Coordinates of C-alpha atoms in Angstrom, one line a residue:
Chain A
X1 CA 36.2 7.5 0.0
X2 CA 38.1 9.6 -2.7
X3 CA 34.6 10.2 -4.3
X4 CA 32.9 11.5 -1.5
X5 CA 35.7 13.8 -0.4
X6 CA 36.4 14.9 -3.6
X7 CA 32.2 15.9 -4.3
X8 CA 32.3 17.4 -0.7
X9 CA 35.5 19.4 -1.1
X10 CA 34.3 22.3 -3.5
X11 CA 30.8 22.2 -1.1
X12 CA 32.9 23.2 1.8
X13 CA 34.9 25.8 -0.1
X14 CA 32.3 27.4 -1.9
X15 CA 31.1 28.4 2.0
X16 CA 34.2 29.3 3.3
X17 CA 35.0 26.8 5.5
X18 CA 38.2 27.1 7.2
X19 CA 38.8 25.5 10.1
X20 CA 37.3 21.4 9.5
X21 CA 37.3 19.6 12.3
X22 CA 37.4 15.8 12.3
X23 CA 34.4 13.4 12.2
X24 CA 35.5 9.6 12.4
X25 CA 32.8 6.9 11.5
X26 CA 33.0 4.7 14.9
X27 CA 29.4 2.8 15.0
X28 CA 27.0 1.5 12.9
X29 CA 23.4 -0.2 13.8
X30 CA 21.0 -1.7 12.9
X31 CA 17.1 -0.9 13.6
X32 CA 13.6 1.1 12.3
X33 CA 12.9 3.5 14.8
X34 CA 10.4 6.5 15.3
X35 CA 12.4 9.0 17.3
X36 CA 16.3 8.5 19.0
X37 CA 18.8 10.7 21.9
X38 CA 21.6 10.4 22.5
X39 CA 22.3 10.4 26.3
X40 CA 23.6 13.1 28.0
X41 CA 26.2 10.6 29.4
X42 CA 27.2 9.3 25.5
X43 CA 27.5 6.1 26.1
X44 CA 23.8 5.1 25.4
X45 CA 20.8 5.9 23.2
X46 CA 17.2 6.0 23.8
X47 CA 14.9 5.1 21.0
X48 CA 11.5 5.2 20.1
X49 CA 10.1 2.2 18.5
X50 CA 6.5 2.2 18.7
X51 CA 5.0 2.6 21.9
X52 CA 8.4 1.1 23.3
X53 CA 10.5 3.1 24.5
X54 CA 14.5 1.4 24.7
X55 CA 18.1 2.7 25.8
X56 CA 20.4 1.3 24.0
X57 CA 24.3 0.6 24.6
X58 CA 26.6 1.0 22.0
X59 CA 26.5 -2.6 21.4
X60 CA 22.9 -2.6 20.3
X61 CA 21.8 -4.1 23.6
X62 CA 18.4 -2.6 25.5
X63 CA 19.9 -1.5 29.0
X64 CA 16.1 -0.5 30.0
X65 CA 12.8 -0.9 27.7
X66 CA 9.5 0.4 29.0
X67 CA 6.7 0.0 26.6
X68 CA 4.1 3.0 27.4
X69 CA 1.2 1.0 25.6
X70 CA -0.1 4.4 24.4
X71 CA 0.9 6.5 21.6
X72 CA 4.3 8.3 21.7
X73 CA 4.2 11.4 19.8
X74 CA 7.6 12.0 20.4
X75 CA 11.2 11.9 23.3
X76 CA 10.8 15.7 24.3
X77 CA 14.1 15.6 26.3
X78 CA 16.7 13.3 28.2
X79 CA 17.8 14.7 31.1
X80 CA 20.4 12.2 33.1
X81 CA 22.4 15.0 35.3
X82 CA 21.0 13.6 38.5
X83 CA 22.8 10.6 38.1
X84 CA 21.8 9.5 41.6
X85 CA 18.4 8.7 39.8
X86 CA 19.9 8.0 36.5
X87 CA 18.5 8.9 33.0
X88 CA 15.3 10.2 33.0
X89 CA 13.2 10.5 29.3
X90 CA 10.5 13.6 29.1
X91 CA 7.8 12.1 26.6
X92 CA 4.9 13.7 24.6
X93 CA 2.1 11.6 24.8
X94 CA -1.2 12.7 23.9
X95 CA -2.8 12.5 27.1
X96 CA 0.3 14.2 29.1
X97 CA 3.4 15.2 29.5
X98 CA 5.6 11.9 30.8
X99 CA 8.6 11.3 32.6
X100 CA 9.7 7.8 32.1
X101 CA 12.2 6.6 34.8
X102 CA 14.1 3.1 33.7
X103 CA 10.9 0.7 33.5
X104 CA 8.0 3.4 35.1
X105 CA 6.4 6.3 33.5
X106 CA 4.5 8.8 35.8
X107 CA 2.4 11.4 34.2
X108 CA 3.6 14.6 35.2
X109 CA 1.7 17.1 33.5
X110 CA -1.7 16.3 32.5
X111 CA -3.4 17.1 28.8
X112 CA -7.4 16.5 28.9
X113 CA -7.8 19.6 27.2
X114 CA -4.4 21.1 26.9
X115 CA -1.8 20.8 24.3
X116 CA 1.6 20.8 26.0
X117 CA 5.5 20.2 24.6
X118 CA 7.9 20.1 27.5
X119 CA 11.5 20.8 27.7
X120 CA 14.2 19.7 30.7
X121 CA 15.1 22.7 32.3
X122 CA 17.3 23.7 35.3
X123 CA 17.3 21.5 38.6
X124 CA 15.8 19.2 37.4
X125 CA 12.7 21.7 36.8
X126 CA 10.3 21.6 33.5
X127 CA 9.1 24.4 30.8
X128 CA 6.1 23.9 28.7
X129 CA 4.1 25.4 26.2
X130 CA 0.7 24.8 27.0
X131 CA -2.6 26.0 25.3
X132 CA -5.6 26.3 27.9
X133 CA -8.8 26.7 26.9
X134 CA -9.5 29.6 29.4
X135 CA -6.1 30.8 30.1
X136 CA -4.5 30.7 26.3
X137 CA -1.6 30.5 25.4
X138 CA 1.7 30.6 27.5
X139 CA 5.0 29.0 28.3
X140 CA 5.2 27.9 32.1
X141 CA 8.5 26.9 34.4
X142 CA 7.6 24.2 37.0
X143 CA 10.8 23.1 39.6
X144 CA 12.0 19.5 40.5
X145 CA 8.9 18.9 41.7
X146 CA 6.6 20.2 39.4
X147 CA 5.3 23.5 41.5
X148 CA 4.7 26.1 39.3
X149 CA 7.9 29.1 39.0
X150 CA 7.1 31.4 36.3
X151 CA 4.4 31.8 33.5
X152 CA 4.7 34.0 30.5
X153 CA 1.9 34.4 28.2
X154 CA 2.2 34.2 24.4
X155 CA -0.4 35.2 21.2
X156 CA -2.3 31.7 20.2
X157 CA -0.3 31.0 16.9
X158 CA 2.5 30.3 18.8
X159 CA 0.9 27.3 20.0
X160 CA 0.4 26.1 16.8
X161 CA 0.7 21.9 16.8
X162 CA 4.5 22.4 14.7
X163 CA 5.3 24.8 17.6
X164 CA 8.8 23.5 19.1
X165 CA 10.2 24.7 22.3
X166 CA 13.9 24.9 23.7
X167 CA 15.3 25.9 26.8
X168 CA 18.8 27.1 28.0
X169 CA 19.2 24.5 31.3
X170 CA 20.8 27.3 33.2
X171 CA 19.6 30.2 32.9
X172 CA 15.6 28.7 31.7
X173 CA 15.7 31.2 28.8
X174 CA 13.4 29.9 26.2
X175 CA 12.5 29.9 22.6
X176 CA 9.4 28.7 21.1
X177 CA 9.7 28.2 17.0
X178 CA 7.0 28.2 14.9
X179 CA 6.8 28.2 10.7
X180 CA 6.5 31.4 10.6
X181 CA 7.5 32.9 13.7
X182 CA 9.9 32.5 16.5
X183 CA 9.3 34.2 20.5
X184 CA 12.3 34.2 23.2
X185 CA 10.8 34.4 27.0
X186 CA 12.9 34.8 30.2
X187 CA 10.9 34.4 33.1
X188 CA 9.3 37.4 34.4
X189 CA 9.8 39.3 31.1
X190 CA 7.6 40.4 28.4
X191 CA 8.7 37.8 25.2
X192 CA 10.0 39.1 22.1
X193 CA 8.7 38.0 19.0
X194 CA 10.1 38.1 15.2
X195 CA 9.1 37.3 11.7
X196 CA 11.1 33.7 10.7
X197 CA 10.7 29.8 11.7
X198 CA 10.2 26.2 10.5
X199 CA 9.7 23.3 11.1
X200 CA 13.2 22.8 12.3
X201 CA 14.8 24.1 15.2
X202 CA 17.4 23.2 17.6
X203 CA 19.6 25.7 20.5
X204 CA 22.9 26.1 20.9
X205 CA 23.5 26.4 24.6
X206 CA 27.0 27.8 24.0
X207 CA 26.3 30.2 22.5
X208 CA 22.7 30.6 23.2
X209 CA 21.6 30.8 19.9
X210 CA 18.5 29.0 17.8
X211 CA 18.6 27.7 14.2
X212 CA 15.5 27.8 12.3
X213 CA 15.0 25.7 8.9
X214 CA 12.0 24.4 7.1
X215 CA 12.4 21.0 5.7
X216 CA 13.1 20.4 2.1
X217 CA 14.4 23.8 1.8
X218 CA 17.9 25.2 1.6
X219 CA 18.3 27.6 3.9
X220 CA 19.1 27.9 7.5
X221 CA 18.9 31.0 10.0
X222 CA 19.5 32.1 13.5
X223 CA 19.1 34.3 16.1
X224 CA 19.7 35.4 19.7
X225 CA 17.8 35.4 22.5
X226 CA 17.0 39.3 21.8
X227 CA 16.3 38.6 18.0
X228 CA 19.7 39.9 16.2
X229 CA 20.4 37.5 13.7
X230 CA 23.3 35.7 14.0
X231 CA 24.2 33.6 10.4
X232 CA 21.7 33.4 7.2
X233 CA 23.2 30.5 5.1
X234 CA 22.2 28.8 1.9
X235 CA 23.4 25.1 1.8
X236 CA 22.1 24.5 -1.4
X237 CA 20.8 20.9 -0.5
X238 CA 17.3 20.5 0.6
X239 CA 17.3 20.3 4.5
X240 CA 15.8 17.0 5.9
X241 CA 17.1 17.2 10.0
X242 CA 18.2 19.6 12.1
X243 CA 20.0 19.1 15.7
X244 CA 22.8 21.1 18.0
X245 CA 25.9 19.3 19.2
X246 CA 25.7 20.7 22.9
X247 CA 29.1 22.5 24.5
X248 CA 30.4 22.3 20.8
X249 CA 29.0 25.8 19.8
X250 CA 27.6 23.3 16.2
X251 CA 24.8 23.0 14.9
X252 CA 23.9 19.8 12.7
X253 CA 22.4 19.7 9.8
X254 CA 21.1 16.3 7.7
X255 CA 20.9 17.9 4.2
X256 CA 19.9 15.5 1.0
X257 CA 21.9 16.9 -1.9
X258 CA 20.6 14.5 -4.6
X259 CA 20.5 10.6 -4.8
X260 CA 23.2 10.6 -1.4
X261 CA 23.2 12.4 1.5
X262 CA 25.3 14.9 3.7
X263 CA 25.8 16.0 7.3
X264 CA 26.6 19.6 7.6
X265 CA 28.3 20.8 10.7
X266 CA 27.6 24.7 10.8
X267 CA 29.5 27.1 13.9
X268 CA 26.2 29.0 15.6
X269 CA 28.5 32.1 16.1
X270 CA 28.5 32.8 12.4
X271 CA 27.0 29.4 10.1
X272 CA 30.1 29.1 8.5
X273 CA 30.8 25.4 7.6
X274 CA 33.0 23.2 9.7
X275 CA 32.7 20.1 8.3
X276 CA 30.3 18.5 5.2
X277 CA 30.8 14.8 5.8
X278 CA 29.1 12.7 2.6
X279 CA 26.7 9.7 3.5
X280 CA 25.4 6.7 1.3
X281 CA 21.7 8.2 1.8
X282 CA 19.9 11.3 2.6
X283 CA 20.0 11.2 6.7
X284 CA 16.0 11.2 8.6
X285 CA 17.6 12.0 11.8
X286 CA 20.3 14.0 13.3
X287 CA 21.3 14.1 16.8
X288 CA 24.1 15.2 18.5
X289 CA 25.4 14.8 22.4
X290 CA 25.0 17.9 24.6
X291 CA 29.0 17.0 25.9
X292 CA 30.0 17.7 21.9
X293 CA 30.6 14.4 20.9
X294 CA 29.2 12.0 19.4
X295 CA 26.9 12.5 16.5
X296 CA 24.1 10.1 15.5
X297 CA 23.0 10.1 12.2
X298 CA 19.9 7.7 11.4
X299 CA 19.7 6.3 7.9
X300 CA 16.3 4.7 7.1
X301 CA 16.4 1.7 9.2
X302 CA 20.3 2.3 10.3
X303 CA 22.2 4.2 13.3
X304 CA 25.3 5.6 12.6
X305 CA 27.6 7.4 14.6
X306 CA 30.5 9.9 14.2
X307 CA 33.4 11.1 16.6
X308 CA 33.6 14.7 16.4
X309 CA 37.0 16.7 17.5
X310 CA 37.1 20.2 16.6
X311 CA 39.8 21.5 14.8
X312 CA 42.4 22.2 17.3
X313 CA 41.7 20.3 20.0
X314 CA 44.7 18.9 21.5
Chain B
X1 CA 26.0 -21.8 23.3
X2 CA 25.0 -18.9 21.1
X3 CA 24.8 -19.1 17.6
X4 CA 28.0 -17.8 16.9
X5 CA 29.8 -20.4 18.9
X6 CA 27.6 -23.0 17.5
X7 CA 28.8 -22.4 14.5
X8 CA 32.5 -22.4 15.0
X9 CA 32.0 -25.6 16.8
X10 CA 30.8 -27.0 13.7
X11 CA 34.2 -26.1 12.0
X12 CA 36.1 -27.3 14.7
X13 CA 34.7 -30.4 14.2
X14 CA 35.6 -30.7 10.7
X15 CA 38.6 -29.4 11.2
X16 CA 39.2 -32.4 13.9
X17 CA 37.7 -34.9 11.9
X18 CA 40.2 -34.2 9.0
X19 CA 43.7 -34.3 11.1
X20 CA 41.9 -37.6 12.9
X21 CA 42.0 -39.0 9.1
X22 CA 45.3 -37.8 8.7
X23 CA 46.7 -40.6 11.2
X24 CA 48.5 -43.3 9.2
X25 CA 46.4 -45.5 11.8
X26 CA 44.0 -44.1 10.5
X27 CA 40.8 -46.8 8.9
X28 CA 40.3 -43.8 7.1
X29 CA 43.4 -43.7 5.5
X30 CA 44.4 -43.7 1.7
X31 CA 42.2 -41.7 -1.3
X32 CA 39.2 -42.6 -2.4
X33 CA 39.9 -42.2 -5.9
X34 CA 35.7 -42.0 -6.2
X35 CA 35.5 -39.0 -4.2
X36 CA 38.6 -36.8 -4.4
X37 CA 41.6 -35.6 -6.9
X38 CA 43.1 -31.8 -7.5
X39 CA 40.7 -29.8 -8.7
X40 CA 39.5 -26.6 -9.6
X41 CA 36.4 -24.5 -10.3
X42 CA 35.4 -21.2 -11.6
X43 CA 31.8 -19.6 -12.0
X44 CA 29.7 -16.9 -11.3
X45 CA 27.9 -16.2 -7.9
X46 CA 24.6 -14.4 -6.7
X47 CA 24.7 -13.3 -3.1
X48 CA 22.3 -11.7 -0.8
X49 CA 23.1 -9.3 2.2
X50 CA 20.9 -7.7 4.8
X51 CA 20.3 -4.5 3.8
X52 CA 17.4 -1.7 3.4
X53 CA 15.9 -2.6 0.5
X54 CA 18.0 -5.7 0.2
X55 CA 18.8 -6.9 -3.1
X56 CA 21.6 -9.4 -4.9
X57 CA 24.9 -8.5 -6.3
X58 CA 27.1 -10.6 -8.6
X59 CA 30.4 -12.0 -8.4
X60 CA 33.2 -14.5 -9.4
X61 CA 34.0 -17.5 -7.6
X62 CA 37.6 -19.6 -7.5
X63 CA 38.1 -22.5 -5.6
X64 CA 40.9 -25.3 -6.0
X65 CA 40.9 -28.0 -4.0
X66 CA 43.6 -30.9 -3.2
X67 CA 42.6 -34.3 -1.6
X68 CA 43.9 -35.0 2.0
X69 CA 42.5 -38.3 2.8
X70 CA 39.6 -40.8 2.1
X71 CA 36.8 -38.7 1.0
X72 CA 38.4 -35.6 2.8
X73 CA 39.9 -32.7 0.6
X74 CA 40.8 -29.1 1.8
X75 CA 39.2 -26.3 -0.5
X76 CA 40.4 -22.7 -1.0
X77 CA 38.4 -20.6 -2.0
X78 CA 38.2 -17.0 -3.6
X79 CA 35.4 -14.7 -4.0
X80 CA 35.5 -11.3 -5.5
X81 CA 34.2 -8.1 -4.2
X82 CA 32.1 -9.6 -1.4
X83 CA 29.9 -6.6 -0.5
X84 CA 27.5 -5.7 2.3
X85 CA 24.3 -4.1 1.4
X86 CA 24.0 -2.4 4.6
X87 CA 25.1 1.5 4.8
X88 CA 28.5 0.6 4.9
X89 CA 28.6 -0.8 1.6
X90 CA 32.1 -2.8 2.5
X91 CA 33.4 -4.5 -0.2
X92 CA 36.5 -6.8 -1.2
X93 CA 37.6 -9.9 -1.9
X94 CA 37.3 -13.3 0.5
X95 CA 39.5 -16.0 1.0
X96 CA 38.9 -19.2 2.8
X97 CA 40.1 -22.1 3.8
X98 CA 37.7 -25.0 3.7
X99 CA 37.9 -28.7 4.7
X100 CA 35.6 -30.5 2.9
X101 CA 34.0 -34.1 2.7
X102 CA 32.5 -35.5 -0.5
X103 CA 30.1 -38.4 -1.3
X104 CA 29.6 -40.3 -4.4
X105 CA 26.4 -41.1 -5.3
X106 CA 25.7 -44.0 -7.3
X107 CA 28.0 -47.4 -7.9
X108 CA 30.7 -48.3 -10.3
X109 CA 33.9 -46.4 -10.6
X110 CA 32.7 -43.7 -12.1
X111 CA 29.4 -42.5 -10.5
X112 CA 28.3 -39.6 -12.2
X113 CA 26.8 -37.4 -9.3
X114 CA 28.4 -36.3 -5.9
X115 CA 27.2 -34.5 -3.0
X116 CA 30.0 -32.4 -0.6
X117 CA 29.5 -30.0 2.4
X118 CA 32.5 -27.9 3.5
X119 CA 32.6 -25.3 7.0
X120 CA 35.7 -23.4 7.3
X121 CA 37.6 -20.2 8.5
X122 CA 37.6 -16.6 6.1
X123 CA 39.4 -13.6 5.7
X124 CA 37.0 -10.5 4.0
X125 CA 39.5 -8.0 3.1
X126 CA 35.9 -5.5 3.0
X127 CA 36.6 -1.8 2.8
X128 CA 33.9 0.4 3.4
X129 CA 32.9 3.0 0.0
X130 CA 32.1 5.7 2.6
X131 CA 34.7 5.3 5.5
X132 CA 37.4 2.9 4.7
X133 CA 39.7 5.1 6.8
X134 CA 38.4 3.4 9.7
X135 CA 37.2 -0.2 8.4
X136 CA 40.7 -1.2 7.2
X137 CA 39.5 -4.9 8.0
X138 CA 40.6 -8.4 7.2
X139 CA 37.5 -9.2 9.2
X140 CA 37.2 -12.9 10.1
X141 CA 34.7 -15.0 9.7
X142 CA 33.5 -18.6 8.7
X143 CA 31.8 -20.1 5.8
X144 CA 29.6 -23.0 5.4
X145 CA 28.7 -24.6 2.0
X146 CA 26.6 -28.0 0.7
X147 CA 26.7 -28.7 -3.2
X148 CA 26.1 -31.1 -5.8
X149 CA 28.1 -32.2 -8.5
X150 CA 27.4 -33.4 -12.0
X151 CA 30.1 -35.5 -13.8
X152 CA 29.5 -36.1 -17.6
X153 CA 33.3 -36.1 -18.5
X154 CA 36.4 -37.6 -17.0
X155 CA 37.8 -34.6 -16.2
X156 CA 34.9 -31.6 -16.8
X157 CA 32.2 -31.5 -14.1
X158 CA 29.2 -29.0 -13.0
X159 CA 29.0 -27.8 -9.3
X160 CA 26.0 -26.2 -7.9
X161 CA 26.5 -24.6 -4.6
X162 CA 24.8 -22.6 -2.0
X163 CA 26.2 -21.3 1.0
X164 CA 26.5 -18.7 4.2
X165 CA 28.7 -16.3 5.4
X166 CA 29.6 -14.8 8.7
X167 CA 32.7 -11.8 9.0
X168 CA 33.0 -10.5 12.1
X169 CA 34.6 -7.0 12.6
X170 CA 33.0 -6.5 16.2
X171 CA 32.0 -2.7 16.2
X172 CA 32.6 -1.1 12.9
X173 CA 30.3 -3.4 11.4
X174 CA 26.8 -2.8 11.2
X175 CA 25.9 -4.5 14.4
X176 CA 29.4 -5.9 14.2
X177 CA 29.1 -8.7 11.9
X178 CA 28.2 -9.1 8.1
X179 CA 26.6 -11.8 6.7
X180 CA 24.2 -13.1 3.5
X181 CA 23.9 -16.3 1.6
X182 CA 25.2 -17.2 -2.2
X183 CA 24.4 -19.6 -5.0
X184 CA 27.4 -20.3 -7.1
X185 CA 27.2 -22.2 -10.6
X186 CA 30.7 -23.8 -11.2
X187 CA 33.0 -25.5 -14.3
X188 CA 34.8 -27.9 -12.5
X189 CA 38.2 -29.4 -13.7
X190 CA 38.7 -32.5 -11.9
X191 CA 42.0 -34.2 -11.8
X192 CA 41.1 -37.9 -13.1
X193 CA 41.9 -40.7 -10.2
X194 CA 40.1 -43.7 -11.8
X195 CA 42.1 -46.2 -13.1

């Protein structure tokens, strides 16, 4: 361990970190996977392995496993507040938009000839980013039962097929992050639009900010809902994952700084470096819980996972 | 019964079988001077962990042995810097305790080959390289081995063994176990019984 500290240590000085906080190994498993959550409740995981869909508790066990028999492009969203119906997974699948309930899927949104990405929203409502053939481009709000709320309409590269969307769950702000260029939309308002993206992107719902970063590159940026910037950081190490740790105010970055790996934990108020914890290998995913705690990192075919307590934190 | 329990069954047994040959009742009783005698071994091992890509890693193996009874003899051994090839990357040194049972193969007094099997409990004293802060262990565990021995002096012999390993840390372990397979290629110094 006194390697890895030691090789981090000058890392987190050189970008003035000052206030660590703690991040204790706790669990590792084992497994190949395509895409993982972490509940919102962080006691489980869901996973993506194949068409298969599986939570998992911490003790590598499948609680529920639903196999979709049709391709998964990826687990838009877990949304498990209603705990009365328990978690509930929003998939991307290429003919739809899914929401897969324990061992049933319904098809919520249909895709014949629309592209759409969904997000969880408020009350158990739904934003997407769909691209109609007659209609164009345009995020849309539908409620708990899928009626439609609000529509905002948005230029055709922003439904580009790398587009990512993310959406604050209480106030249904949204952010849709392209390459090259990100848009915020609040319901009934004309979007704003600004130059910067990638492939990367995840929101901070404490602070209500969105990190951009392109994989394989160093840098990292962030903005607002009304496009003021709110960190630019270089950290050096080619970015390979990019997540948010919920109420935490963190972002999480998986960053490959040559033959090992490293997860960065960045504060969205100003990307200033809160803890660079070293790992055996550059990390494919990161994930973190929306409660602040815990972090997944996924190592090839490995789960790992991390306790986080902020520095000063009784 | 799962697996796990299978296989501490299996040392129980042992384990049982050896203190029912302790008993001076015993029809086991006395040494067979054909099978058993202090001894002690030393050699290089292979072994093989799961792990992404897997791969083997070296290491050095010590046992010593004293007879109990019959063709019964407890075995201690020593391995260093057991590792895991998981993420992880635990490693440290192993000590067990074996019971053992021994079989001479051929006639005379002095045949020259011998086969032995041996299950007993372990203690890996694994740290992780990336978070020993929190994987302190020992983690327990069993091992069970089968070998053959080659006898073409009185007192030097070769032992060829293969064998598994189970250590058990429940959580903190990558799925909360670790576990792999080694070949071992021992000198053997044999205490000489015959006559």
């Amino acid at each position: 361990m006194i390697g890895p500290m030691r090789r981090a240590l000058p890392f987190a000085l050189l970008l003035g970190c000052s206030d660590p906080g703690v991040l204790e190994h706790f669990l590792a498993m084992e497994g190949t996977y395509r895409d993982v959550r972490i509940s919102d409740q962080p006691d489980d995981l869901h996973v993506l392995r194949g068409t298969v869909l599986e939570r998992l508790n911490f003790q590598n066990e499948a609680v529920d496993q639903f196999d979709t028999e049709d391709p998964i492009s990826d687990l838009a969203d877990v949304d498990e507040r209603d705990l009365q119906r328990g978690p509930r997974v929003l998939v991307n699948a290429e003919d739809g938009l899914y929401l897969v309930e324990t061992t049933r899927a319904d098809r919520i949104l249909s895709a014949e000839d629309t592209k759409i990405y969904g997000a969880r929203t408020r009350n158990g409502g739904i934003l997407t980013l769909e691209d109609h053939p007659e209609d164009g481009c345009g995020l849309r709000w539908y409620d708990g039962v899928q009626a439609l709320e609000a529509a905002v309409s948005l230029p055709d590269d922003a439904c580009l097929d790398t587009a990512t969307i993310h959406v604050d769950r209480d106030s249904a702000d949204a952010f849709v992050v392209t390459p090259t260029r990100t848009w915020a939309a609040t319901p009934g308002y004309d979007p704003l639009t600004w130059e910067g993206g990638g492939d990367l992107s995840a929101f901070d719902p404490a602070h209500r900010i969105v990190a951009v970063a392109t994989r394989g590159e160093t840098e990292t940026r962030a903005w607002d809902l009304f496009g003021s910037e709110a960190f630019f950081t270089d950290l050096g190490q080619a970015i390979t994952d990019l997540d948010d740790l919920g109420v935490a105010g963190t972002f999480l970055y998986g960053t490959s700084p040559g033959v090992n790996g490293r997860l960065v934990l960045l504060s969205s108020l100003d990307g200033t470096v809160l803890h660079a914890e070293e790992l055996p290998r550059a990390p494919v995913r990161v994930r973190g819980a929306e409660v602040g705690t815990p972090v997944l990192v996924g190592l090839q075919a490995e789960l790992h996972l991390f306790e986080y307590t902020p520095t000063g934190t009784p | 019964m799962n697996r796990v329990s299978a296989q501490f069954a299996i040392g129980a047994i042992f384990a049982g079988l050896t203190c029912a040959a302790l008993s001076p009742n015993n029809a086991f009783a006395g040494i067979d001077p054909e099978a058993s005698g202090f001894r002690g071994a030393i050699g290089p091992l292979l072994r093989s962990d799961r792990g992404t890509p897997p791969g083997l890693k070296g290491g050095l193996a010590i046992e010593a042995e004293a007879p109990v009874v019959w063709r019964f003899a407890v075995r201690m051994d020593f391995v260093t810097g057991m590792a895991s090839q998981d993420q992880l990357r635990a490693s440290g040194p192993t000590l067990g305790i074996l019971p053992t049972f021994r079989q001479p193969l051929g006639k005379g007094q002095a045949p020259r080959w011998a086969l032995d099997v041996a299950v007993g409990p372990t203690l890996w004293f694994g740290k992780s390289t990336w978070w020993e802060g929190v994987y302190p262990g020992p983690f327990p565990g069993f091992r069970g081995v089968g070998g053959v021995e080659y006898r073409p002096h009185s007192i030097v012999a070769i032992r060829a063994e293969g064998g598994t390993d189970h250590n058990y840390g429940t959580l903190p372990l990558l799925n909360g176990s670790a576990h792999g397979w080694d070949a071992r290629l021992l000198v053997v110094a044999r205490q000489p019984t015959n006559p």
